[in-house]
Short mmCIF file of C-alpha atoms in Angstrom, two decimals:
data_model
loop_
_atom_site.label_atom_id
_atom_site.label_comp_id
_atom_site.label_asym_id
_atom_site.label_seq_id
_atom_site.Cartn_x
_atom_site.Cartn_y
_atom_site.Cartn_z
CA MET A 478 0.24 -0.19 -0.25
CA LYS A 479 1.54 3.22 -1.32
CA ASN A 480 2.04 6.14 1.32
CA THR A 481 1.72 8.93 -0.03
CA ASN A 482 -0.67 10.13 -2.88
CA LEU A 483 0.32 13.26 -6.21
CA LYS A 484 -1.12 16.69 -3.71
CA ILE A 485 -2.26 19.40 -6.74
CA ILE A 486 -2.62 22.40 -5.98
CA PRO A 487 -4.22 25.22 -7.37
CA LEU A 488 -2.27 29.00 -5.79
CA GLY A 489 -3.73 30.62 -8.83
CA GLY A 490 -6.38 31.77 -11.34
CA LEU A 491 -8.81 29.65 -9.77
CA GLY A 492 -11.82 31.71 -8.53
CA GLU A 493 -10.42 34.49 -10.62
CA ILE A 494 -8.52 35.84 -13.42
CA GLY A 495 -5.31 35.90 -13.53
CA ARG A 496 -2.66 34.93 -11.68
CA ASN A 497 -2.66 31.65 -13.02
CA MET A 498 -0.33 28.17 -11.65
CA MET A 499 -0.90 25.31 -9.97
CA LEU A 500 1.58 23.37 -8.70
CA TYR A 501 1.88 19.43 -8.74
CA GLU A 502 3.18 17.73 -5.63
CA TYR A 503 5.03 14.15 -5.67
CA GLU A 504 7.61 12.68 -2.59
CA ASP A 505 10.23 14.68 -2.85
CA SER A 506 9.90 16.02 -6.65
CA ALA A 507 6.90 19.01 -7.73
CA ILE A 508 6.38 20.88 -11.02
CA ILE A 509 4.92 24.04 -11.27
CA VAL A 510 2.53 25.29 -14.84
CA ASP A 511 2.64 29.12 -14.90
CA CYS A 512 3.45 31.81 -12.81
CA GLY A 513 0.70 35.02 -14.35
CA MET A 514 -0.18 38.27 -12.65
CA MET A 515 -4.20 40.18 -12.14
CA PHE A 516 -5.10 43.71 -12.46
CA PRO A 517 -7.02 45.56 -8.96
CA ASP A 518 -10.17 46.12 -8.12
CA ASN A 519 -11.02 49.41 -8.67
CA ASP A 520 -11.03 49.43 -4.55
CA MET A 521 -7.24 48.66 -4.43
CA LEU A 522 -5.77 52.32 -5.40
CA GLY A 523 -2.85 51.73 -6.08
CA ILE A 524 -2.26 48.90 -6.30
CA ASP A 525 -0.50 47.63 -9.88
CA TYR A 526 -0.09 44.30 -9.87
CA ILE A 527 -1.70 40.89 -7.59
CA ILE A 528 0.92 38.00 -7.91
CA PRO A 529 0.51 34.49 -6.29
CA ASP A 530 1.58 33.68 -3.19
CA PHE A 531 4.33 32.19 -2.48
CA HIS A 532 4.61 30.80 1.36
CA TYR A 533 3.85 27.28 0.57
CA LEU A 534 6.15 26.87 -2.51
CA ARG A 535 9.67 28.63 0.10
CA SER A 536 9.69 25.58 1.68
CA ARG A 537 9.57 22.54 -0.32
CA LYS A 538 11.96 25.35 -2.86
CA GLU A 539 14.50 22.96 -3.02
CA LYS A 540 11.80 20.02 -4.67
CA ILE A 541 11.11 22.35 -8.21
CA ARG A 542 12.22 20.48 -10.72
CA GLY A 543 10.95 22.66 -13.81
CA ILE A 544 8.25 25.46 -14.19
CA ILE A 545 6.08 24.63 -16.89
CA PHE A 546 4.40 27.92 -19.04
CA THR A 547 1.36 27.38 -21.59
CA HIS A 548 1.98 30.26 -23.62
CA GLY A 549 3.07 34.04 -23.45
CA HIS A 550 0.07 35.95 -22.34
CA GLU A 551 1.04 38.22 -18.28
CA ASP A 552 -1.97 36.97 -16.48
CA HIS A 553 0.58 33.22 -16.66
CA ILE A 554 3.51 34.13 -16.70
CA GLY A 555 3.09 38.11 -16.09
CA ALA A 556 4.99 37.49 -12.06
CA VAL A 557 8.25 34.59 -13.35
CA HIS A 558 10.51 37.74 -12.11
CA HIS A 559 9.14 37.10 -8.83
CA LEU A 560 8.65 33.99 -9.04
CA LEU A 561 12.70 33.43 -9.87
CA GLN A 562 13.54 34.85 -6.28
CA GLU A 563 11.99 32.77 -4.27
CA VAL A 564 13.00 28.97 -6.48
CA GLN A 565 15.75 28.28 -8.68
CA ALA A 566 13.92 25.57 -11.81
CA PRO A 567 14.88 25.32 -14.78
CA ILE A 568 12.14 27.49 -17.01
CA TYR A 569 10.24 24.80 -20.22
CA GLY A 570 8.28 26.79 -23.05
CA THR A 571 7.65 27.53 -26.07
CA PRO A 572 9.77 29.87 -28.72
CA LEU A 573 7.88 32.76 -28.11
CA THR A 574 6.44 31.94 -24.82
CA LEU A 575 9.98 32.15 -24.03
CA GLY A 576 10.95 35.17 -26.17
CA LEU A 577 8.03 37.11 -23.56
CA VAL A 578 9.88 35.58 -21.06
CA LYS A 579 13.07 37.03 -22.05
CA VAL A 580 12.28 40.45 -22.42
CA LYS A 581 10.56 40.10 -18.83
CA LEU A 582 13.59 39.30 -17.78
CA SER A 583 15.61 41.37 -19.35
CA ARG A 584 14.66 44.56 -18.73
CA ARG A 585 15.22 43.67 -14.77
CA GLY A 586 18.78 42.11 -14.85
CA MET A 587 16.88 38.64 -14.55
CA LEU A 588 17.89 36.71 -17.76
CA ASP A 589 22.29 36.44 -17.14
CA SER A 590 20.98 34.39 -13.96
CA ALA A 591 17.68 32.00 -15.38
CA THR A 592 17.91 29.03 -16.73
CA LEU A 593 15.67 28.48 -20.05
CA LYS A 594 15.13 25.47 -22.06
CA THR A 595 12.62 25.30 -24.96
CA ILE A 596 10.08 22.46 -25.57
CA LYS A 597 7.64 22.04 -28.92
CA ALA A 598 4.54 20.94 -29.34
CA GLY A 599 3.84 17.29 -30.24
CA GLU A 600 7.62 16.89 -27.57
CA SER A 601 7.76 15.37 -23.99
CA ILE A 602 9.89 15.52 -21.22
CA LYS A 603 10.34 13.48 -17.73
CA LEU A 604 10.51 15.63 -14.87
CA GLY A 605 10.83 13.79 -12.12
CA PRO A 606 8.47 11.33 -11.40
CA PHE A 607 6.30 13.20 -14.23
CA LYS A 608 6.39 13.24 -17.48
CA ILE A 609 4.87 16.01 -19.62
CA ASP A 610 3.46 16.29 -22.95
CA PHE A 611 3.39 19.45 -24.83
CA PHE A 612 0.48 19.54 -27.50
CA HIS A 613 -0.57 22.70 -29.41
CA VAL A 614 -4.03 24.44 -28.97
CA CYS A 615 -5.70 27.04 -30.37
CA HIS A 616 -5.47 31.08 -28.08
CA SER A 617 -5.40 34.43 -29.50
CA ILE A 618 -1.43 34.37 -28.59
CA PRO A 619 0.91 32.06 -31.12
CA ASP A 620 2.36 28.79 -29.52
CA SER A 621 0.52 28.32 -26.79
CA ILE A 622 0.27 24.52 -25.51
CA GLY A 623 -1.72 22.07 -22.67
CA LEU A 624 -0.54 19.80 -21.19
CA GLY A 625 -1.03 15.97 -19.98
CA ILE A 626 1.41 15.00 -17.12
CA ASP A 627 1.71 11.12 -16.78
CA THR A 628 1.81 10.55 -12.43
CA PRO A 629 2.17 7.92 -10.48
CA GLU A 630 -1.50 8.16 -9.73
CA GLY A 631 -2.27 8.09 -14.07
CA LEU A 632 -2.30 10.83 -16.06
CA ILE A 633 -4.29 14.55 -15.89
CA VAL A 634 -4.78 16.69 -18.49
CA GLN A 635 -4.56 20.62 -17.95
CA THR A 636 -5.70 22.54 -20.94
CA GLY A 637 -4.35 26.10 -21.05
CA ASP A 638 -6.10 28.50 -22.43
CA PHE A 639 -7.23 26.75 -25.43
CA LYS A 640 -10.19 27.38 -28.12
CA PHE A 641 -11.39 25.45 -31.23
CA ASP A 642 -10.69 27.49 -34.24
CA HIS A 643 -9.88 26.09 -37.15
CA THR A 644 -9.89 28.97 -39.25
CA PRO A 645 -6.94 30.00 -37.43
CA VAL A 646 -4.45 33.49 -37.77
CA ASP A 647 -1.10 31.02 -37.74
CA ASN A 648 -2.80 27.97 -39.70
CA TRP A 649 -2.07 25.68 -36.62
CA PRO A 650 -6.03 24.42 -35.38
CA THR A 651 -6.03 22.85 -31.71
CA ASP A 652 -4.47 19.25 -31.64
CA TYR A 653 -7.56 16.27 -32.15
CA ALA A 654 -5.53 14.15 -32.55
CA LYS A 655 -4.04 14.36 -29.25
CA LEU A 656 -6.29 15.42 -27.16
CA VAL A 657 -8.84 11.16 -28.30
CA GLU A 658 -4.56 9.41 -27.68
CA PHE A 659 -5.24 10.51 -23.74
CA SER A 660 -8.00 9.62 -23.76
CA LYS A 661 -7.51 5.96 -25.72
CA ARG A 662 -4.49 5.69 -22.84
CA GLY A 663 -7.08 7.28 -19.82
CA VAL A 664 -8.10 10.66 -18.52
CA LEU A 665 -7.61 10.51 -14.95
CA ALA A 666 -9.05 14.21 -15.03
CA LEU A 667 -9.37 16.76 -17.08
CA ILE A 668 -8.05 20.77 -14.75
CA SER A 669 -10.11 22.49 -18.07
CA ASP A 670 -10.44 26.40 -18.98
CA SER A 671 -13.65 27.97 -17.97
CA THR A 672 -13.34 31.10 -18.42
CA ASN A 673 -16.07 31.09 -21.02
CA ALA A 674 -18.49 29.38 -19.94
CA THR A 675 -21.41 31.47 -19.51
CA ARG A 676 -20.97 31.58 -23.42
CA PRO A 677 -23.55 29.80 -25.17
CA GLY A 678 -22.25 27.81 -28.24
CA TRP A 679 -18.74 28.35 -30.12
CA THR A 680 -16.06 30.93 -29.93
CA PRO A 681 -15.52 32.45 -32.55
CA SER A 682 -12.49 31.69 -34.98
CA GLU A 683 -9.42 34.79 -35.11
CA MET A 684 -10.48 35.12 -39.10
CA VAL A 685 -13.21 37.25 -37.78
CA VAL A 686 -11.24 39.92 -36.43
CA SER A 687 -9.22 39.69 -40.29
CA GLU A 688 -12.06 40.62 -41.73
CA ALA A 689 -13.26 43.46 -38.66
CA LEU A 690 -10.30 45.14 -39.39
CA ASP A 691 -9.52 44.85 -42.81
CA ASN A 692 -13.42 46.48 -42.73
CA VAL A 693 -12.68 49.41 -41.06
CA PHE A 694 -9.61 49.95 -41.93
CA LYS A 695 -10.50 50.58 -45.12
CA ASN A 696 -12.83 52.81 -44.72
CA ALA A 697 -11.38 55.32 -41.74
CA GLU A 698 -10.09 58.12 -43.26
CA ASN A 699 -7.48 59.46 -40.50
CA ARG A 700 -4.59 57.55 -38.69
CA ILE A 701 -5.71 54.28 -37.55
CA ILE A 702 -4.39 54.13 -33.26
CA ILE A 703 -4.99 50.64 -33.05
CA ALA A 704 -4.75 49.12 -28.88
CA SER A 705 -3.93 45.79 -27.45
CA PHE A 706 -1.49 44.22 -25.73
CA ALA A 707 1.78 43.83 -25.76
CA SER A 708 1.70 40.54 -26.20
CA LEU A 709 -1.45 39.60 -27.91
CA ILE A 710 1.07 38.75 -30.89
CA SER A 711 -1.63 37.50 -33.06
CA ARG A 712 -3.10 40.52 -33.46
CA VAL A 713 -0.01 42.60 -34.08
CA GLN A 714 0.38 40.68 -37.43
CA GLN A 715 -3.61 40.55 -38.23
CA ALA A 716 -2.99 44.87 -37.79
CA VAL A 717 0.45 44.24 -40.22
CA ASN A 718 -1.71 42.56 -42.40
CA ALA A 719 -4.54 45.22 -42.75
CA ALA A 720 -2.49 47.88 -43.19
CA THR A 721 -0.16 46.72 -45.44
CA THR A 722 -3.79 45.64 -47.86
CA VAL A 723 -4.76 49.27 -47.67
CA ASN A 724 -0.85 50.91 -48.05
CA ARG A 725 -0.66 52.66 -44.95
CA LYS A 726 2.71 52.42 -42.50
CA ILE A 727 2.50 51.14 -38.77
CA ALA A 728 5.22 52.29 -36.25
CA PHE A 729 4.18 50.51 -32.11
CA VAL A 730 4.27 52.50 -29.69
CA GLY A 731 4.96 52.01 -25.98
CA THR A 732 7.96 49.55 -24.20
CA SER A 733 6.58 46.38 -24.56
CA MET A 734 4.95 46.45 -27.25
CA VAL A 735 8.30 47.64 -28.96
CA GLU A 736 10.19 45.37 -27.21
CA ASN A 737 7.83 42.09 -28.53
CA VAL A 738 7.31 43.08 -31.91
CA LYS A 739 11.11 42.46 -31.80
CA MET A 740 11.55 39.78 -30.42
CA ALA A 741 8.71 38.03 -32.38
CA LYS A 742 10.51 39.13 -35.33
CA ALA A 743 13.54 37.59 -34.26
CA LEU A 744 11.85 34.16 -33.55
CA GLY A 745 9.33 33.81 -37.48
CA TYR A 746 6.48 34.70 -35.80
CA LEU A 747 5.53 38.30 -37.31
CA ASN A 748 6.18 38.99 -40.90
CA ILE A 749 6.27 42.79 -42.12
CA PRO A 750 6.25 42.96 -45.24
CA LYS A 751 9.93 45.30 -46.06
CA GLY A 752 9.25 49.09 -46.15
CA THR A 753 5.86 48.52 -44.20
CA GLN A 754 7.19 49.64 -40.47
CA VAL A 755 8.14 52.77 -39.44
CA SER A 756 9.28 54.70 -36.27
CA ILE A 757 6.82 56.59 -34.75
CA ASN A 758 8.85 60.41 -35.58
CA THR A 759 8.12 58.95 -38.96
CA ALA A 760 5.33 58.11 -39.05
CA LEU A 761 4.09 61.94 -37.34
CA GLU A 762 5.51 63.60 -40.12
CA LEU A 763 3.31 61.08 -43.32
CA PRO A 764 -0.36 62.24 -44.12
CA ASN A 765 -2.48 60.84 -41.16
CA HIS A 766 -4.03 58.86 -44.53
CA GLU A 767 -1.33 57.15 -44.75
CA VAL A 768 -0.75 55.91 -40.51
CA VAL A 769 -1.30 53.14 -38.22
CA ILE A 770 -0.15 53.68 -35.28
CA MET A 771 0.10 50.45 -32.59
CA CYS A 772 0.02 50.62 -28.22
CA THR A 773 -1.06 49.33 -25.02
CA GLY A 774 -3.60 50.35 -22.83
CA SER A 775 -6.74 48.65 -24.29
CA GLN A 776 -8.20 48.38 -20.76
CA GLY A 777 -7.61 51.78 -19.49
CA GLU A 778 -5.06 51.57 -17.81
CA PRO A 779 -3.99 55.34 -17.18
CA THR A 780 0.01 54.81 -17.67
CA SER A 781 -0.19 53.06 -21.44
CA ILE A 782 -0.29 54.67 -24.57
CA LEU A 783 -4.13 54.57 -25.24
CA GLY A 784 -4.23 56.73 -20.91
CA ARG A 785 -2.81 59.22 -21.73
CA LEU A 786 -3.70 59.88 -25.40
CA ALA A 787 -7.13 59.82 -24.06
CA ARG A 788 -5.68 61.93 -21.06
CA GLY A 789 -4.02 64.76 -23.70
CA THR A 790 -0.89 63.67 -21.49
CA GLN A 791 0.56 61.59 -23.60
CA ARG A 792 3.80 63.95 -24.38
CA GLN A 793 5.22 62.34 -28.05
CA PHE A 794 2.01 63.05 -29.77
CA ASP A 795 -1.98 63.77 -29.42
CA ILE A 796 -5.16 62.67 -30.90
CA LYS A 797 -6.69 64.75 -33.33
CA LYS A 798 -9.48 64.36 -34.56
CA GLY A 799 -11.15 63.25 -36.51
CA ASP A 800 -8.95 60.06 -35.57
CA THR A 801 -10.28 55.62 -35.52
CA VAL A 802 -9.46 53.95 -32.88
CA ILE A 803 -9.01 50.18 -31.97
CA LEU A 804 -9.41 48.99 -28.85
CA SER A 805 -8.26 44.62 -29.82
CA SER A 806 -8.73 43.35 -26.89
CA LYS A 807 -11.08 41.97 -24.64
CA THR A 808 -12.35 43.87 -21.61
CA ILE A 809 -10.96 41.94 -18.37
CA PRO A 810 -13.49 41.25 -14.78
CA GLY A 811 -12.47 44.49 -13.16
CA ASN A 812 -11.35 47.03 -15.22
CA GLU A 813 -14.58 48.31 -16.86
CA GLU A 814 -14.92 51.39 -15.73
CA ALA A 815 -11.93 52.90 -16.60
CA VAL A 816 -11.83 51.20 -20.03
CA PHE A 817 -16.05 52.79 -20.72
CA SER A 818 -13.40 56.46 -18.99
CA THR A 819 -11.03 55.68 -22.31
CA ILE A 820 -13.30 56.04 -24.24
CA ASN A 821 -15.49 58.28 -23.73
CA ASP A 822 -12.41 60.71 -23.92
CA LEU A 823 -11.74 59.68 -26.79
CA PHE A 824 -15.19 60.52 -28.53
CA ARG A 825 -14.57 64.08 -26.50
CA LYS A 826 -11.22 64.20 -28.26
CA GLY A 827 -13.02 63.76 -31.83
CA ALA A 828 -12.41 60.27 -32.06
CA ASN A 829 -14.10 57.17 -33.62
CA VAL A 830 -13.85 55.07 -31.67
CA ILE A 831 -13.87 51.01 -32.37
CA TYR A 832 -14.34 49.06 -29.62
CA GLU A 833 -15.60 44.67 -28.87
CA GLU A 834 -18.95 45.25 -28.28
CA ILE A 835 -19.74 47.68 -31.68
CA ALA A 836 -17.13 45.48 -33.98
CA PRO A 837 -16.09 41.85 -34.38
CA VAL A 838 -12.57 44.15 -33.58
CA HIS A 839 -12.14 40.95 -30.87
CA VAL A 840 -12.76 37.72 -30.59
CA SER A 841 -11.91 35.87 -26.93
CA GLY A 842 -8.98 32.98 -27.06
CA HIS A 843 -11.19 30.72 -23.93
CA GLY A 844 -13.67 28.18 -26.01
CA SER A 845 -17.06 28.95 -24.63
CA GLN A 846 -20.02 26.25 -23.87
CA GLU A 847 -20.15 24.22 -26.58
CA ASP A 848 -15.78 23.98 -27.27
CA LEU A 849 -15.69 23.16 -23.54
CA LYS A 850 -18.13 19.91 -24.24
CA LEU A 851 -16.08 18.99 -27.03
CA LEU A 852 -12.72 19.22 -25.21
CA ILE A 853 -14.85 16.80 -22.68
CA ASN A 854 -15.73 14.53 -25.09
CA LEU A 855 -12.66 14.05 -26.64
CA THR A 856 -10.78 13.04 -23.42
CA LYS A 857 -12.98 11.62 -21.74
CA PRO A 858 -11.66 12.41 -18.15
CA LYS A 859 -12.54 10.44 -14.76
CA TYR A 860 -12.44 13.39 -13.10
CA ILE A 861 -13.01 17.44 -13.49
CA ILE A 862 -11.81 20.39 -12.61
CA PRO A 863 -12.73 23.56 -14.32
CA ALA A 864 -9.82 25.99 -14.21
CA TYR A 865 -8.99 30.08 -14.76
CA GLY A 866 -11.84 31.58 -14.19
CA GLU A 867 -14.48 33.61 -10.77
CA MET A 868 -17.22 31.31 -8.76
CA ARG A 869 -19.47 31.67 -11.21
CA HIS A 870 -17.45 30.32 -14.21
CA LEU A 871 -16.06 27.19 -12.27
CA LYS A 872 -20.34 26.85 -11.32
CA GLN A 873 -20.86 27.11 -15.13
CA ALA A 874 -18.25 24.98 -16.06
CA ALA A 875 -18.98 21.80 -13.89
CA ILE A 876 -23.04 22.40 -15.24
CA LEU A 877 -21.65 21.52 -18.61
CA ALA A 878 -19.82 18.30 -17.68
CA LYS A 879 -23.04 17.35 -15.64
CA GLN A 880 -24.35 17.61 -19.37
CA THR A 881 -21.88 15.18 -20.80
CA GLY A 882 -22.34 13.31 -18.89
CA ILE A 883 -20.12 13.13 -15.53
CA PRO A 884 -21.33 12.40 -11.84
CA ASP A 885 -21.39 15.39 -9.68
CA LYS A 886 -19.26 13.36 -7.07
CA ARG A 887 -16.14 13.89 -10.47
CA ILE A 888 -16.84 17.33 -10.91
CA LEU A 889 -14.73 19.20 -8.31
CA VAL A 890 -14.52 22.98 -7.77
CA VAL A 891 -11.50 24.10 -6.75
CA GLU A 892 -10.20 27.32 -5.63
CA ASN A 893 -6.91 28.69 -4.96
CA GLY A 894 -5.04 27.35 -1.48
CA LYS A 895 -6.76 23.46 -2.02
CA ILE A 896 -5.32 20.92 -1.84
CA ILE A 897 -6.22 18.16 -4.33
CA ASN A 898 -5.55 14.26 -3.76
CA VAL A 899 -5.08 12.25 -5.46
CA LYS A 900 -4.41 8.43 -4.15
CA ASP A 901 -5.47 5.28 -5.43
CA GLY A 902 -7.21 6.50 -8.22
CA LYS A 903 -10.03 8.84 -6.40
CA ILE A 904 -9.40 11.95 -5.70
CA LYS A 905 -10.43 14.21 -3.04
CA VAL A 906 -10.40 17.75 -1.89
CA ARG A 907 -8.84 17.84 1.45
CA GLY A 908 -7.31 20.65 2.99
CA ASN A 909 -5.46 23.26 2.32
CA VAL A 910 -2.06 26.04 2.81
CA SER A 911 -1.66 29.22 3.64
CA TYR A 912 -2.51 31.58 0.99
CA ASN A 913 -3.41 35.40 0.71
CA THR A 914 -4.11 38.37 -2.09
CA ILE A 915 0.01 40.09 -2.71
CA PHE A 916 -0.11 43.18 -4.07
CA VAL A 917 2.80 44.83 -5.52
CA ASP A 918 2.73 48.42 -5.04
CA GLY A 919 6.50 50.43 -6.38
CA SER A 920 9.18 47.84 -5.46
CA GLY A 921 6.61 46.85 -2.61
CA VAL A 922 6.23 43.20 -2.79
CA GLY A 923 3.10 41.86 0.32
CA ASP A 924 4.22 43.87 1.99
CA LEU A 925 0.65 45.64 2.11
CA GLY A 926 -2.19 43.66 3.36
CA PRO A 927 -6.53 44.30 4.65
CA ASP A 928 -5.07 46.91 7.34
CA GLU A 929 -4.15 49.02 4.88
CA MET A 930 -6.03 48.45 1.65
CA ARG A 931 -8.99 49.63 4.58
CA ASP A 932 -6.87 52.62 5.40
CA ARG A 933 -5.84 53.57 1.89
CA ALA A 934 -10.42 53.21 1.00
CA LEU A 935 -10.72 55.09 5.01
CA LEU A 936 -8.09 58.54 2.97
CA SER A 937 -10.20 58.21 -0.55
CA LYS A 938 -14.06 58.89 0.90
CA ASP A 939 -12.98 61.36 3.76
CA GLY A 940 -9.94 63.10 3.74
CA ILE A 941 -7.57 63.70 6.40
CA VAL A 942 -7.06 65.46 8.55
CA LEU A 943 -3.29 66.29 10.08
CA VAL A 944 -2.89 67.93 14.08
CA HIS A 945 0.54 69.22 15.33
CA ILE A 946 0.93 70.08 18.71
CA ASN A 947 3.78 71.35 20.09
CA LEU A 948 4.73 71.45 23.89
CA ASN A 949 8.06 73.09 26.22
CA LYS A 950 10.24 71.41 29.25
CA ASN A 951 6.94 71.41 31.16
CA GLU A 952 4.66 69.45 28.24
CA ARG A 953 2.08 73.02 28.52
CA LEU A 954 1.11 74.15 24.63
CA HIS A 955 3.56 75.68 23.05
CA GLY A 956 2.46 78.16 20.18
CA LYS A 957 -1.87 77.32 18.46
CA PRO A 958 -1.86 74.23 18.00
CA GLU A 959 -0.95 73.23 13.39
CA ILE A 960 -4.09 71.87 11.83
CA THR A 961 -4.23 70.67 7.54
CA SER A 962 -6.11 69.60 6.00
CA ARG A 963 -6.15 67.33 2.48
CA GLY A 964 -8.75 66.29 0.60
CA PHE A 965 -12.27 66.92 2.86
CA ALA A 966 -13.82 69.98 2.48
CA SER A 967 -12.77 72.79 -0.36
CA SER A 968 -9.72 74.63 1.16
CA GLN A 969 -12.74 77.66 1.60
CA ASP A 970 -14.32 76.14 4.15
CA ALA A 971 -11.12 74.06 4.90
CA GLU A 972 -9.92 76.79 6.40
CA GLU A 973 -12.68 78.19 7.56
CA ILE A 974 -14.15 75.21 9.67
CA LEU A 975 -10.52 74.49 11.02
CA ARG A 976 -10.52 77.58 11.97
CA ARG A 977 -13.35 77.64 14.04
CA LEU A 978 -12.01 73.59 15.60
CA ASN A 979 -8.59 75.59 17.90
CA ASN A 980 -10.71 76.45 20.83
CA SER A 981 -12.21 72.66 20.39
CA VAL A 982 -7.60 70.74 20.32
CA VAL A 983 -7.22 73.43 23.29
CA ASN A 984 -9.36 72.93 25.99
CA SER A 985 -9.11 69.77 24.64
CA ILE A 986 -5.62 68.85 25.08
CA LYS A 987 -5.39 71.14 28.88
CA SER A 988 -8.18 68.60 30.67
CA SER A 989 -6.09 65.61 29.12
CA ASN A 990 -4.67 63.30 31.16
CA GLY A 991 -2.32 61.05 30.39
CA ASN A 992 -4.01 60.58 26.59
CA MET A 993 -4.23 63.34 25.18
CA GLU A 994 -3.55 62.28 21.55
CA ARG A 995 -5.71 60.20 22.23
CA ASN A 996 -8.97 63.15 23.21
CA VAL A 997 -7.74 65.21 20.37
CA ILE A 998 -8.40 63.33 18.03
CA ARG A 999 -11.94 61.82 19.53
CA THR A 1000 -12.52 65.93 20.17
CA VAL A 1001 -12.07 66.80 16.08
CA LYS A 1002 -13.98 63.43 15.06
CA SER A 1003 -16.89 64.47 16.99
CA TYR A 1004 -16.78 68.22 15.84
CA LEU A 1005 -16.05 67.51 12.20
CA TYR A 1006 -18.97 65.20 11.88
CA LYS A 1007 -20.93 67.25 14.17
CA GLU A 1008 -20.15 69.66 11.38
CA THR A 1009 -20.37 68.09 8.60
CA ARG A 1010 -21.19 64.96 8.80
CA ARG A 1011 -18.29 63.89 7.13
CA LYS A 1012 -15.52 61.49 9.16
CA PRO A 1013 -11.98 62.23 8.47
CA THR A 1014 -8.16 60.06 9.04
CA VAL A 1015 -7.38 62.32 12.34
CA MET A 1016 -3.44 62.61 12.77
CA VAL A 1017 -2.34 63.64 15.94
CA THR A 1018 1.64 64.25 15.98
CA VAL A 1019 3.45 65.88 19.42
CA SER A 1020 7.08 68.29 18.85
CA ARG A 1021 8.70 69.03 22.32
CA ILE A 1022 10.99 72.14 22.11
#
């Protein structure tokens, strides 16, 4: 009787959109699949992005035999530099995926210390007790793969992001034959993309986007500015093709976009006819009807190229009246407010804005309901574990699995941190690992928690009032208290309110008996609420002179 079992632990991407990461652990060996980042919610003020919690890995880093990336999107590779600060293990990925990883690591001076190993769809490798078969899947970026992981406890198929596209941009459909081969070998568990489990039907082909872009490019009279993810190499190729058709030149703007295009061209994943690509400086000197500019900012990020254009803070060039602006990517859940604000600002500047709701300038790279049902029927898994989605997506994927004949007891809806135990052909969810939300704020990683986020929310709500008190050597008030505020009220109103507050603060100081600061805070809060019905954050500082 075996005393060990396989553990599969989601460390990101289950119960949320983004920061995808899965750990497979067996005895003294483990492998990591993906390590991505996630956009912050609107109420996460000042946060740049969110990464997986590596706490569980720290005590097991010697076990890690390899890190495998399924494709090059930020939600799957975006936290690689953070992971390599914790774990030293070889990284495996297809040529384009590793190219995008290299760009990311080079920017941070970490490339020389990383071990990168190129793999291709159709190949297999062995890492400890794990034999991994790589199979091609269609997604919105070339060189995407899924994994068939042969473990001592059975075959686990993890799809990565996928859809069934019969006419992909790169003419390389998902590997149906490999999926059928897995079913003949016997799939113990299918860990499946469920991002689009709530969408009926089939996900449209990428060729729909090519047709839509061709139509927009033919009808645009002035400049065309197209925004997308910097890693969306397929979309870059479609934009180049459309520009070539109407004899326009294309320029790329933004560090990540420029670096990724350069890398993809060098590896042969981008075909840009000679003379079609120009620098942004050259593009700005050409007649408007000859220009296409491709940049980042399709998620409304305020510091992106498109975000700065919408707000009039881009130094190199501005939106001109009559420009056609195309947002060619899906709006990530939680980013709707920022995206629509950007669209509104672009319209105010006189641009004609084209986005997914009004024209098919983007299609999803994730399989919809019929794609997911076909996947289940091709692989015939004993168990199914929905992945890559919020709880509503995971639950809907579970319903679809039941419709295909998978019994309830073999459909496991699991969220981050739960331990999936595999032993003797049976799978049970039992136990969990420490798992927290890790915020990245500038150079700070994980040093902000719920308390700090709550403080930021309070500061953003009613502002802050600062009271500075000078005490003499006898611990008595010297001069008048200095009371200032930020974000509490208009300057004129605040000045009058704080002037009237001064006497109350002085009386509070004089009547204090060992708890002066607490007394002053209580007095200020009570007074301001009575006068304004607001509850600003109150801070008191004391100097002894």
